[in-house]
PDB file of C-alpha atoms in Angstrom:
ATOM      1  CA  MET A   1       0.000   0.000   0.000  1.00 49.00           C
ATOM      2  CA  ALA A   2       3.017   2.290   0.377  1.00 52.00           C
ATOM      3  CA  SER A   3       2.699   3.450  -3.216  1.00 77.00           C
ATOM      4  CA  LEU A   4      -0.181   5.750  -2.196  1.00 89.00           C
ATOM      5  CA  TRP A   5       2.271   7.787  -0.196  1.00 93.00           C
ATOM      6  CA  VAL A   6       5.214   7.785  -2.580  1.00 94.00           C
ATOM      7  CA  GLY A   7       5.618  10.082  -5.585  1.00 93.00           C
ATOM      8  CA  HIS A   8       8.397  10.710  -8.084  1.00 93.00           C
ATOM      9  CA  ARG A   9       9.612  13.990  -6.656  1.00 96.00           C
ATOM     10  CA  GLY A  10      10.589  13.156  -3.107  1.00 97.00           C
ATOM     11  CA  THR A  11      13.901  13.851  -1.374  1.00 97.00           C
ATOM     12  CA  VAL A  12      13.784  10.602   0.637  1.00 97.00           C
ATOM     13  CA  HIS A  13      13.993   7.206  -1.072  1.00 96.00           C
ATOM     14  CA  ASP A  14      14.426   3.549  -0.184  1.00 96.00           C
ATOM     15  CA  TYR A  15      17.879   2.976   1.287  1.00 97.00           C
ATOM     16  CA  PRO A  16      19.910   0.439  -0.718  1.00 97.00           C
ATOM     17  CA  GLY A  17      21.220  -2.537   1.231  1.00 95.00           C
ATOM     18  CA  PHE A  18      18.649  -1.909   3.927  1.00 97.00           C
ATOM     19  CA  SER A  19      18.604  -4.206   6.954  1.00 98.00           C
ATOM     20  CA  PRO A  20      15.887  -3.576   9.568  1.00 98.00           C
ATOM     21  CA  SER A  21      17.686  -5.610  12.223  1.00 97.00           C
ATOM     22  CA  VAL A  22      20.999  -3.752  11.771  1.00 98.00           C
ATOM     23  CA  ASP A  23      19.153  -0.413  11.954  1.00 98.00           C
ATOM     24  CA  ALA A  24      17.061  -1.423  14.957  1.00 98.00           C
ATOM     25  CA  GLU A  25      20.195  -2.430  16.829  1.00 97.00           C
ATOM     26  CA  ALA A  26      22.021   0.786  15.920  1.00 97.00           C
ATOM     27  CA  ILE A  27      19.031   2.852  17.085  1.00 97.00           C
ATOM     28  CA  ARG A  28      18.812   0.905  20.330  1.00 96.00           C
ATOM     29  CA  LYS A  29      22.505   1.595  20.990  1.00 95.00           C
ATOM     30  CA  ALA A  30      22.055   5.266  20.143  1.00 95.00           C
ATOM     31  CA  ILE A  31      19.231   5.536  22.661  1.00 93.00           C
ATOM     32  CA  ARG A  32      20.663   3.298  25.393  1.00 89.00           C
ATOM     33  CA  GLY A  33      24.132   4.795  25.681  1.00 76.00           C
ATOM     34  CA  ILE A  34      25.198   7.456  28.129  1.00 77.00           C
ATOM     35  CA  GLY A  35      23.652  10.462  26.492  1.00 80.00           C
ATOM     36  CA  THR A  36      21.848   9.939  23.231  1.00 83.00           C
ATOM     37  CA  ASP A  37      23.683   9.570  19.944  1.00 93.00           C
ATOM     38  CA  GLU A  38      21.460  11.928  17.957  1.00 94.00           C
ATOM     39  CA  LYS A  39      23.658  11.790  14.860  1.00 96.00           C
ATOM     40  CA  THR A  40      23.021   8.080  14.402  1.00 96.00           C
ATOM     41  CA  LEU A  41      19.273   8.511  14.949  1.00 97.00           C
ATOM     42  CA  ILE A  42      19.113  11.321  12.412  1.00 97.00           C
ATOM     43  CA  SER A  43      21.143   9.555   9.765  1.00 96.00           C
ATOM     44  CA  ILE A  44      19.134   6.326   9.994  1.00 98.00           C
ATOM     45  CA  LEU A  45      15.645   7.817  10.200  1.00 98.00           C
ATOM     46  CA  THR A  46      16.118  10.448   7.483  1.00 97.00           C
ATOM     47  CA  GLU A  47      17.832   8.094   5.027  1.00 97.00           C
ATOM     48  CA  ARG A  48      15.180   5.352   5.071  1.00 98.00           C
ATOM     49  CA  SER A  49      11.799   5.539   3.378  1.00 97.00           C
ATOM     50  CA  ASN A  50       8.725   5.409   5.601  1.00 97.00           C
ATOM     51  CA  ALA A  51       8.026   1.843   4.448  1.00 97.00           C
ATOM     52  CA  GLN A  52      11.537   0.899   5.630  1.00 98.00           C
ATOM     53  CA  ARG A  53      11.088   2.779   8.912  1.00 98.00           C
ATOM     54  CA  GLN A  54       7.956   0.707   9.566  1.00 98.00           C
ATOM     55  CA  LEU A  55      10.071  -2.446   9.222  1.00 98.00           C
ATOM     56  CA  ILE A  56      12.568  -1.006  11.710  1.00 98.00           C
ATOM     57  CA  VAL A  57       9.682  -0.293  14.113  1.00 98.00           C
ATOM     58  CA  LYS A  58       8.527  -3.933  13.868  1.00 98.00           C
ATOM     59  CA  GLU A  59      12.050  -5.277  14.272  1.00 98.00           C
ATOM     60  CA  TYR A  60      12.705  -3.008  17.267  1.00 98.00           C
ATOM     61  CA  GLN A  61       9.550  -4.137  19.014  1.00 98.00           C
ATOM     62  CA  ALA A  62      10.332  -7.807  18.336  1.00 98.00           C
ATOM     63  CA  ALA A  63      13.924  -7.538  19.534  1.00 97.00           C
ATOM     64  CA  TYR A  64      13.481  -5.305  22.599  1.00 96.00           C
ATOM     65  CA  GLU A  65       9.800  -5.680  23.484  1.00 97.00           C
ATOM     66  CA  LYS A  66       9.470  -1.922  23.473  1.00 96.00           C
ATOM     67  CA  LYS A  67       7.877   0.497  21.061  1.00 97.00           C
ATOM     68  CA  LEU A  68      10.462   2.580  19.251  1.00 97.00           C
ATOM     69  CA  LYS A  69       8.088   5.543  19.407  1.00 97.00           C
ATOM     70  CA  ASP A  70       7.914   5.321  23.221  1.00 97.00           C
ATOM     71  CA  ASP A  71      11.685   5.062  23.548  1.00 96.00           C
ATOM     72  CA  LEU A  72      12.165   8.099  21.320  1.00 96.00           C
ATOM     73  CA  LYS A  73       9.599  10.010  23.379  1.00 96.00           C
ATOM     74  CA  SER A  74      11.251   9.225  26.678  1.00 93.00           C
ATOM     75  CA  ASP A  75      14.736   9.939  25.371  1.00 93.00           C
ATOM     76  CA  LEU A  76      14.277  13.078  23.279  1.00 95.00           C
ATOM     77  CA  SER A  77      12.413  16.323  23.824  1.00 94.00           C
ATOM     78  CA  GLY A  78      10.864  19.330  22.148  1.00 95.00           C
ATOM     79  CA  HIS A  79      10.562  19.805  18.403  1.00 96.00           C
ATOM     80  CA  PHE A  80      13.267  17.249  17.702  1.00 97.00           C
ATOM     81  CA  GLU A  81      11.261  14.588  19.545  1.00 97.00           C
ATOM     82  CA  HIS A  82       8.069  15.470  17.641  1.00 97.00           C
ATOM     83  CA  LEU A  83       9.885  15.250  14.332  1.00 98.00           C
ATOM     84  CA  MET A  84      11.545  11.892  15.091  1.00 98.00           C
ATOM     85  CA  VAL A  85       8.261  10.386  16.283  1.00 98.00           C
ATOM     86  CA  ALA A  86       6.593  11.684  13.096  1.00 98.00           C
ATOM     87  CA  LEU A  87       9.222   9.897  11.011  1.00 98.00           C
ATOM     88  CA  VAL A  88       8.448   6.497  12.550  1.00 98.00           C
ATOM     89  CA  THR A  89       4.663   6.932  12.213  1.00 98.00           C
ATOM     90  CA  PRO A  90       2.867   5.439   9.170  1.00 97.00           C
ATOM     91  CA  PRO A  91       1.720   8.266   6.850  1.00 97.00           C
ATOM     92  CA  ALA A  92      -2.045   7.730   7.234  1.00 97.00           C
ATOM     93  CA  VAL A  93      -1.728   7.566  11.027  1.00 98.00           C
ATOM     94  CA  PHE A  94       0.475  10.668  11.022  1.00 98.00           C
ATOM     95  CA  ASP A  95      -2.173  12.607   9.090  1.00 98.00           C
ATOM     96  CA  ALA A  96      -4.929  11.279  11.343  1.00 98.00           C
ATOM     97  CA  LYS A  97      -3.010  12.505  14.395  1.00 97.00           C
ATOM     98  CA  GLN A  98      -2.385  15.888  12.808  1.00 97.00           C
ATOM     99  CA  LEU A  99      -6.107  16.221  12.117  1.00 97.00           C
ATOM    100  CA  LYS A 100      -6.955  15.250  15.691  1.00 97.00           C
ATOM    101  CA  LYS A 101      -4.434  17.751  17.029  1.00 95.00           C
ATOM    102  CA  SER A 102      -5.881  20.527  14.923  1.00 95.00           C
ATOM    103  CA  MET A 103      -9.345  19.904  16.418  1.00 94.00           C
ATOM    104  CA  LYS A 104      -8.302  19.368  20.027  1.00 87.00           C
ATOM    105  CA  GLY A 105      -8.795  21.741  22.913  1.00 73.00           C
ATOM    106  CA  ALA A 106     -10.119  25.253  22.720  1.00 71.00           C
ATOM    107  CA  GLY A 107     -10.304  26.578  19.181  1.00 73.00           C
ATOM    108  CA  THR A 108      -9.661  24.703  15.980  1.00 81.00           C
ATOM    109  CA  ASP A 109      -6.570  25.053  13.800  1.00 91.00           C
ATOM    110  CA  GLU A 110      -8.526  25.584  10.588  1.00 93.00           C
ATOM    111  CA  ASP A 111      -5.397  26.122   8.512  1.00 94.00           C
ATOM    112  CA  ALA A 112      -4.105  22.641   9.314  1.00 95.00           C
ATOM    113  CA  LEU A 113      -7.485  21.064   8.581  1.00 96.00           C
ATOM    114  CA  ILE A 114      -7.665  22.881   5.256  1.00 97.00           C
ATOM    115  CA  GLU A 115      -4.109  21.995   4.281  1.00 97.00           C
ATOM    116  CA  ILE A 116      -4.456  18.265   4.939  1.00 98.00           C
ATOM    117  CA  LEU A 117      -7.917  17.856   3.436  1.00 98.00           C
ATOM    118  CA  THR A 118      -7.127  19.788   0.250  1.00 98.00           C
ATOM    119  CA  THR A 119      -3.734  18.246  -0.558  1.00 98.00           C
ATOM    120  CA  ARG A 120      -4.435  14.540  -0.001  1.00 97.00           C
ATOM    121  CA  THR A 121      -5.808  12.341  -2.770  1.00 96.00           C
ATOM    122  CA  SER A 122      -9.151  10.555  -2.384  1.00 96.00           C
ATOM    123  CA  ARG A 123      -7.380   7.249  -1.805  1.00 95.00           C
ATOM    124  CA  GLN A 124      -5.160   8.814   0.825  1.00 97.00           C
ATOM    125  CA  MET A 125      -8.219  10.342   2.507  1.00 97.00           C
ATOM    126  CA  LYS A 126      -9.865   6.932   2.731  1.00 97.00           C
ATOM    127  CA  GLU A 127      -6.772   5.523   4.443  1.00 97.00           C
ATOM    128  CA  ILE A 128      -6.569   8.509   6.776  1.00 98.00           C
ATOM    129  CA  SER A 129     -10.227   8.066   7.778  1.00 98.00           C
ATOM    130  CA  GLN A 130      -9.605   4.388   8.525  1.00 98.00           C
ATOM    131  CA  ALA A 131      -6.507   5.220  10.552  1.00 98.00           C
ATOM    132  CA  TYR A 132      -8.436   7.920  12.420  1.00 98.00           C
ATOM    133  CA  TYR A 133     -11.124   5.459  13.425  1.00 98.00           C
ATOM    134  CA  THR A 134      -8.562   2.825  14.416  1.00 98.00           C
ATOM    135  CA  VAL A 135      -6.625   5.231  16.626  1.00 98.00           C
ATOM    136  CA  TYR A 136      -9.485   7.258  18.167  1.00 97.00           C
ATOM    137  CA  LYS A 137     -12.512   4.941  17.905  1.00 97.00           C
ATOM    138  CA  LYS A 138     -14.399   7.887  16.480  1.00 96.00           C
ATOM    139  CA  SER A 139     -15.078   8.793  12.897  1.00 97.00           C
ATOM    140  CA  LEU A 140     -13.207  11.723  11.387  1.00 97.00           C
ATOM    141  CA  GLY A 141     -16.530  13.021  10.077  1.00 97.00           C
ATOM    142  CA  ASP A 142     -18.042  13.117  13.566  1.00 97.00           C
ATOM    143  CA  ASP A 143     -15.134  15.127  14.928  1.00 96.00           C
ATOM    144  CA  ILE A 144     -15.200  17.549  12.012  1.00 96.00           C
ATOM    145  CA  SER A 145     -18.961  17.945  12.509  1.00 96.00           C
ATOM    146  CA  SER A 146     -18.634  18.787  16.167  1.00 94.00           C
ATOM    147  CA  GLU A 147     -15.703  21.191  15.703  1.00 93.00           C
ATOM    148  CA  THR A 148     -16.826  23.186  12.658  1.00 94.00           C
ATOM    149  CA  SER A 149     -20.059  24.615  11.280  1.00 94.00           C
ATOM    150  CA  GLY A 150     -21.976  25.881   8.281  1.00 95.00           C
ATOM    151  CA  ASP A 151     -20.687  25.744   4.704  1.00 95.00           C
ATOM    152  CA  PHE A 152     -17.144  25.227   5.964  1.00 96.00           C
ATOM    153  CA  ARG A 153     -18.237  22.051   7.749  1.00 96.00           C
ATOM    154  CA  LYS A 154     -20.145  20.802   4.689  1.00 97.00           C
ATOM    155  CA  ALA A 155     -17.154  21.259   2.425  1.00 97.00           C
ATOM    156  CA  LEU A 156     -14.717  19.639   4.893  1.00 97.00           C
ATOM    157  CA  LEU A 157     -17.011  16.626   5.244  1.00 97.00           C
ATOM    158  CA  THR A 158     -17.215  16.268   1.465  1.00 97.00           C
ATOM    159  CA  LEU A 159     -13.404  16.298   1.251  1.00 97.00           C
ATOM    160  CA  ALA A 160     -13.010  13.925   4.210  1.00 97.00           C
ATOM    161  CA  ASP A 161     -15.238  11.448   2.375  1.00 96.00           C
ATOM    162  CA  GLY A 162     -12.530  11.047  -0.253  1.00 96.00           C
ATOM    163  CA  ARG A 163     -14.908  11.282  -3.198  1.00 95.00           C
ATOM    164  CA  ARG A 164     -12.935  13.647  -5.405  1.00 96.00           C
ATOM    165  CA  ASP A 165     -12.609  12.285  -8.930  1.00 96.00           C
ATOM    166  CA  GLU A 166      -8.993  11.251  -9.531  1.00 94.00           C
ATOM    167  CA  SER A 167      -9.079  10.800 -13.276  1.00 94.00           C
ATOM    168  CA  LEU A 168      -6.654  12.809 -15.412  1.00 93.00           C
ATOM    169  CA  LYS A 169      -9.072  13.050 -18.344  1.00 95.00           C
ATOM    170  CA  VAL A 170     -10.666  16.431 -18.867  1.00 97.00           C
ATOM    171  CA  ASP A 171     -14.247  16.753 -20.069  1.00 97.00           C
ATOM    172  CA  GLU A 172     -14.519  20.036 -21.995  1.00 97.00           C
ATOM    173  CA  GLN A 173     -18.333  20.107 -21.980  1.00 98.00           C
ATOM    174  CA  LEU A 174     -18.459  19.525 -18.239  1.00 98.00           C
ATOM    175  CA  ALA A 175     -15.927  22.312 -17.686  1.00 97.00           C
ATOM    176  CA  LYS A 176     -18.132  24.741 -19.618  1.00 97.00           C
ATOM    177  CA  LYS A 177     -21.225  23.588 -17.761  1.00 97.00           C
ATOM    178  CA  ASP A 178     -19.578  23.793 -14.314  1.00 97.00           C
ATOM    179  CA  ALA A 179     -18.131  27.221 -15.079  1.00 96.00           C
ATOM    180  CA  GLN A 180     -21.618  28.467 -15.964  1.00 95.00           C
ATOM    181  CA  ILE A 181     -23.059  26.916 -12.785  1.00 95.00           C
ATOM    182  CA  LEU A 182     -20.374  28.643 -10.677  1.00 94.00           C
ATOM    183  CA  TYR A 183     -21.027  31.928 -12.445  1.00 93.00           C
ATOM    184  CA  ASN A 184     -24.780  31.611 -11.913  1.00 91.00           C
ATOM    185  CA  ALA A 185     -24.252  30.616  -8.262  1.00 88.00           C
ATOM    186  CA  GLY A 186     -22.031  33.590  -7.488  1.00 83.00           C
ATOM    187  CA  GLU A 187     -21.307  36.615  -9.649  1.00 73.00           C
ATOM    188  CA  LYS A 188     -24.611  36.529 -11.453  1.00 74.00           C
ATOM    189  CA  LYS A 189     -26.963  36.310  -8.553  1.00 67.00           C
ATOM    190  CA  TRP A 190     -27.893  38.351  -5.515  1.00 62.00           C
ATOM    191  CA  GLY A 191     -26.560  36.202  -2.651  1.00 62.00           C
ATOM    192  CA  THR A 192     -24.454  33.127  -3.299  1.00 71.00           C
ATOM    193  CA  ASP A 193     -25.428  29.486  -3.747  1.00 85.00           C
ATOM    194  CA  GLU A 194     -22.626  28.010  -1.611  1.00 88.00           C
ATOM    195  CA  ASP A 195     -23.647  24.398  -2.164  1.00 92.00           C
ATOM    196  CA  LYS A 196     -22.837  24.627  -5.872  1.00 93.00           C
ATOM    197  CA  PHE A 197     -19.324  25.857  -5.065  1.00 94.00           C
ATOM    198  CA  THR A 198     -18.812  23.022  -2.594  1.00 95.00           C
ATOM    199  CA  GLU A 199     -20.113  20.395  -4.976  1.00 95.00           C
ATOM    200  CA  ILE A 200     -17.927  21.363  -7.918  1.00 97.00           C
ATOM    201  CA  LEU A 201     -14.759  22.333  -6.055  1.00 97.00           C
ATOM    202  CA  CYS A 202     -14.770  19.353  -3.687  1.00 97.00           C
ATOM    203  CA  LEU A 203     -15.699  16.598  -6.152  1.00 97.00           C
ATOM    204  CA  ARG A 204     -14.098  17.361  -9.532  1.00 98.00           C
ATOM    205  CA  SER A 205     -10.573  16.255 -10.341  1.00 97.00           C
ATOM    206  CA  PHE A 206      -7.826  18.906 -10.227  1.00 98.00           C
ATOM    207  CA  PRO A 207      -7.157  18.795 -14.017  1.00 97.00           C
ATOM    208  CA  GLN A 208     -10.899  19.176 -14.572  1.00 98.00           C
ATOM    209  CA  LEU A 209     -11.068  22.142 -12.200  1.00 98.00           C
ATOM    210  CA  LYS A 210      -8.152  23.872 -13.935  1.00 97.00           C
ATOM    211  CA  ARG A 211     -10.062  23.713 -17.199  1.00 98.00           C
ATOM    212  CA  THR A 212     -13.256  24.889 -15.468  1.00 98.00           C
ATOM    213  CA  PHE A 213     -11.409  27.926 -14.074  1.00 98.00           C
ATOM    214  CA  ASP A 214     -10.247  28.836 -17.606  1.00 97.00           C
ATOM    215  CA  GLU A 215     -13.836  28.600 -18.839  1.00 97.00           C
ATOM    216  CA  TYR A 216     -14.984  30.634 -15.850  1.00 96.00           C
ATOM    217  CA  ARG A 217     -12.655  33.444 -16.831  1.00 96.00           C
ATOM    218  CA  ASN A 218     -14.105  33.379 -20.366  1.00 96.00           C
ATOM    219  CA  ILE A 219     -17.647  33.692 -19.048  1.00 95.00           C
ATOM    220  CA  SER A 220     -17.149  36.197 -16.256  1.00 93.00           C
ATOM    221  CA  GLN A 221     -13.976  38.070 -17.299  1.00 93.00           C
ATOM    222  CA  LYS A 222     -12.811  37.414 -13.729  1.00 93.00           C
ATOM    223  CA  ASP A 223     -10.499  34.946 -12.097  1.00 96.00           C
ATOM    224  CA  ILE A 224     -12.326  32.383  -9.954  1.00 96.00           C
ATOM    225  CA  GLU A 225     -10.170  33.477  -7.001  1.00 96.00           C
ATOM    226  CA  ASP A 226     -11.439  37.043  -7.212  1.00 95.00           C
ATOM    227  CA  SER A 227     -15.015  35.820  -7.387  1.00 92.00           C
ATOM    228  CA  ILE A 228     -14.558  33.596  -4.337  1.00 94.00           C
ATOM    229  CA  LYS A 229     -13.007  36.497  -2.418  1.00 94.00           C
ATOM    230  CA  GLY A 230     -15.875  38.753  -3.426  1.00 91.00           C
ATOM    231  CA  GLU A 231     -18.691  36.292  -2.779  1.00 89.00           C
ATOM    232  CA  LEU A 232     -17.622  34.263   0.257  1.00 90.00           C
ATOM    233  CA  SER A 233     -15.976  34.832   3.595  1.00 92.00           C
ATOM    234  CA  GLY A 234     -14.302  33.254   6.607  1.00 95.00           C
ATOM    235  CA  HIS A 235     -12.935  29.715   6.720  1.00 96.00           C
ATOM    236  CA  PHE A 236     -15.189  28.594   3.872  1.00 96.00           C
ATOM    237  CA  GLU A 237     -13.538  31.188   1.635  1.00 96.00           C
ATOM    238  CA  ASP A 238     -10.077  30.064   2.838  1.00 97.00           C
ATOM    239  CA  LEU A 239     -10.920  26.454   2.052  1.00 98.00           C
ATOM    240  CA  LEU A 240     -12.173  27.123  -1.472  1.00 97.00           C
ATOM    241  CA  LEU A 241      -9.170  29.330  -2.248  1.00 98.00           C
ATOM    242  CA  ALA A 242      -6.913  26.513  -1.037  1.00 98.00           C
ATOM    243  CA  ILE A 243      -8.663  24.115  -3.434  1.00 98.00           C
ATOM    244  CA  VAL A 244      -8.159  26.557  -6.317  1.00 98.00           C
ATOM    245  CA  HIS A 245      -4.444  26.841  -5.475  1.00 98.00           C
ATOM    246  CA  CYS A 246      -4.068  23.062  -5.174  1.00 98.00           C
ATOM    247  CA  ALA A 247      -5.872  22.428  -8.451  1.00 97.00           C
ATOM    248  CA  ARG A 248      -3.369  24.739 -10.106  1.00 97.00           C
ATOM    249  CA  ASN A 249      -0.221  23.681  -8.266  1.00 97.00           C
ATOM    250  CA  ILE A 250      -0.014  21.719  -4.988  1.00 98.00           C
ATOM    251  CA  PRO A 251       3.763  22.240  -4.505  1.00 98.00           C
ATOM    252  CA  ALA A 252       3.307  26.015  -4.855  1.00 98.00           C
ATOM    253  CA  PHE A 253       0.474  25.946  -2.310  1.00 98.00           C
ATOM    254  CA  LEU A 254       2.639  24.013   0.180  1.00 98.00           C
ATOM    255  CA  ALA A 255       5.678  26.226  -0.500  1.00 98.00           C
ATOM    256  CA  GLU A 256       3.553  29.214   0.464  1.00 97.00           C
ATOM    257  CA  ARG A 257       2.512  27.400   3.668  1.00 96.00           C
ATOM    258  CA  LEU A 258       6.174  26.705   4.499  1.00 97.00           C
ATOM    259  CA  HIS A 259       7.051  30.318   3.812  1.00 96.00           C
ATOM    260  CA  ARG A 260       4.394  31.424   6.299  1.00 95.00           C
ATOM    261  CA  ALA A 261       5.541  28.849   8.857  1.00 95.00           C
ATOM    262  CA  LEU A 262       9.132  30.076   8.663  1.00 95.00           C
ATOM    263  CA  LYS A 263       8.780  33.819   8.449  1.00 87.00           C
ATOM    264  CA  GLY A 264       8.225  36.353  11.174  1.00 71.00           C
ATOM    265  CA  ALA A 265       8.706  35.930  14.882  1.00 70.00           C
ATOM    266  CA  GLY A 266       8.718  32.311  15.998  1.00 76.00           C
ATOM    267  CA  THR A 267       8.424  29.272  13.775  1.00 83.00           C
ATOM    268  CA  ASP A 268       5.216  27.314  13.248  1.00 90.00           C
ATOM    269  CA  GLU A 269       6.733  23.887  13.888  1.00 93.00           C
ATOM    270  CA  PHE A 270       3.393  22.085  13.673  1.00 94.00           C
ATOM    271  CA  THR A 271       3.091  23.081   9.995  1.00 95.00           C
ATOM    272  CA  LEU A 272       6.804  22.825   9.225  1.00 97.00           C
ATOM    273  CA  ASN A 273       7.078  19.255  10.548  1.00 97.00           C
ATOM    274  CA  ARG A 274       3.897  18.144   8.852  1.00 97.00           C
ATOM    275  CA  ILE A 275       4.840  19.344   5.385  1.00 98.00           C
ATOM    276  CA  MET A 276       8.471  18.223   5.580  1.00 98.00           C
ATOM    277  CA  VAL A 277       7.561  14.740   6.809  1.00 98.00           C
ATOM    278  CA  SER A 278       4.428  14.127   4.748  1.00 97.00           C
ATOM    279  CA  ARG A 279       5.840  15.396   1.435  1.00 98.00           C
ATOM    280  CA  SER A 280       9.437  14.122   1.744  1.00 98.00           C
ATOM    281  CA  GLU A 281       8.640  11.060  -0.381  1.00 97.00           C
ATOM    282  CA  ILE A 282       6.075  12.686  -2.669  1.00 97.00           C
ATOM    283  CA  ASP A 283       6.991  16.115  -4.047  1.00 97.00           C
ATOM    284  CA  LEU A 284       9.384  17.944  -1.730  1.00 98.00           C
ATOM    285  CA  LEU A 285      11.756  18.609  -4.654  1.00 98.00           C
ATOM    286  CA  ASP A 286       8.977  20.537  -6.399  1.00 98.00           C
ATOM    287  CA  ILE A 287       8.007  22.330  -3.189  1.00 98.00           C
ATOM    288  CA  ARG A 288      11.650  23.375  -2.806  1.00 98.00           C
ATOM    289  CA  ALA A 289      11.727  24.747  -6.360  1.00 98.00           C
ATOM    290  CA  GLU A 290       8.478  26.665  -5.835  1.00 98.00           C
ATOM    291  CA  PHE A 291       9.766  28.044  -2.536  1.00 98.00           C
ATOM    292  CA  LYS A 292      12.905  29.370  -4.237  1.00 97.00           C
ATOM    293  CA  LYS A 293      10.855  30.862  -7.073  1.00 97.00           C
ATOM    294  CA  ARG A 294       8.535  32.571  -4.635  1.00 95.00           C
ATOM    295  CA  CYS A 295      10.995  33.782  -1.991  1.00 96.00           C
ATOM    296  CA  GLY A 296      14.235  34.252  -3.897  1.00 96.00           C
ATOM    297  CA  TYR A 297      16.119  32.125  -1.362  1.00 96.00           C
ATOM    298  CA  SER A 298      16.174  28.389  -0.750  1.00 97.00           C
ATOM    299  CA  LEU A 299      14.012  26.423   1.657  1.00 97.00           C
ATOM    300  CA  TYR A 300      17.267  24.980   3.010  1.00 97.00           C
ATOM    301  CA  SER A 301      18.589  28.424   3.952  1.00 96.00           C
ATOM    302  CA  ALA A 302      15.212  29.418   5.439  1.00 96.00           C
ATOM    303  CA  ILE A 303      15.254  26.326   7.685  1.00 96.00           C
ATOM    304  CA  LYS A 304      18.889  26.958   8.565  1.00 95.00           C
ATOM    305  CA  SER A 305      18.275  30.507   9.687  1.00 93.00           C
ATOM    306  CA  ASP A 306      15.091  29.681  11.562  1.00 93.00           C
ATOM    307  CA  THR A 307      15.824  26.473  13.471  1.00 95.00           C
ATOM    308  CA  SER A 308      18.733  25.033  15.424  1.00 94.00           C
ATOM    309  CA  GLY A 309      20.430  21.966  16.854  1.00 96.00           C
ATOM    310  CA  ASP A 310      19.340  18.393  16.137  1.00 97.00           C
ATOM    311  CA  TYR A 311      15.939  19.640  15.012  1.00 97.00           C
ATOM    312  CA  GLU A 312      17.578  21.757  12.328  1.00 97.00           C
ATOM    313  CA  ALA A 313      19.921  18.920  11.307  1.00 97.00           C
ATOM    314  CA  THR A 314      16.963  16.552  10.795  1.00 98.00           C
ATOM    315  CA  LEU A 315      14.959  19.057   8.747  1.00 98.00           C
ATOM    316  CA  LEU A 316      17.967  19.853   6.559  1.00 97.00           C
ATOM    317  CA  LYS A 317      18.481  16.136   5.858  1.00 97.00           C
ATOM    318  CA  LEU A 318      14.817  15.814   4.865  1.00 97.00           C
ATOM    319  CA  CYS A 319      15.124  18.921   2.716  1.00 97.00           C
ATOM    320  CA  GLY A 320      17.810  17.080   0.787  1.00 94.00           C
ATOM    321  CA  GLY A 321      19.808  19.972  -0.608  1.00 83.00           C
ATOM    322  CA  ASP A 322      20.361  23.673  -0.847  1.00 80.00           C
ATOM    323  CA  ASP A 323      19.161  24.913  -4.196  1.00 76.00           C
TER     324      ASP A 323
END
């Protein structure tokens, strides 16, 4: 099943000559010694694919009757600990936990919800929902329902269902029809028909949406983004804009998120860790290129100037290069 979580533009790949038992033993030594050998931990966990890390986790548990995750937690601390634990977590479980975290406690982290639900494929969403239920014994939909409201909730639930069409074929007639529906539901009428926006933007494939947005411009002489900004508001607006950006270019959308996480006072480690870990085997090379294009400096240098210590060293290894 790993193929769902692996793309062609990652910075992390399968390690050649991989041996889970050798790695498990090296990690155990690194943790058990006097003081932790962080260098060994970093080099093993950042140079193995997630599928390989899962084999190390199994091997570790079998050999030492302890969960690697628990040993890392008790031995490390702070952002470095969070990042290392993320690396040994299966991708669907990692996303499920990130979703739970963004809905926990007072206030919801809408940005995190939006980012995960707009950038994952339908098949990934189905796995995430399963993992969510396995870990929390509650459905993802129920938690979203109780933490959000209105059109925002409706759209999130549609995305969480994992029903977005994944085909790469574009239907020209449908694009024209959808563009007209969007125009009629927004610009053309007094008040907005939000359901139409949700239906089209949350269910059509990204290539299909790109074509629809071109048609929309022909009909309305406006970019769909401007119409959404003019017609909608709040988190629902944020969500639909995120879908538009993702339909056009997911790496650019995530590069912008990284830029926001790294700039200004204090780093948003929650976002930084999530994107670096979850995209390291999918499209981090493209995200890096988009980051450079957008900011004029490399993601590598941004991480370097904004983080420190073992945490920084791990992120830089995941980043894979300074370009």
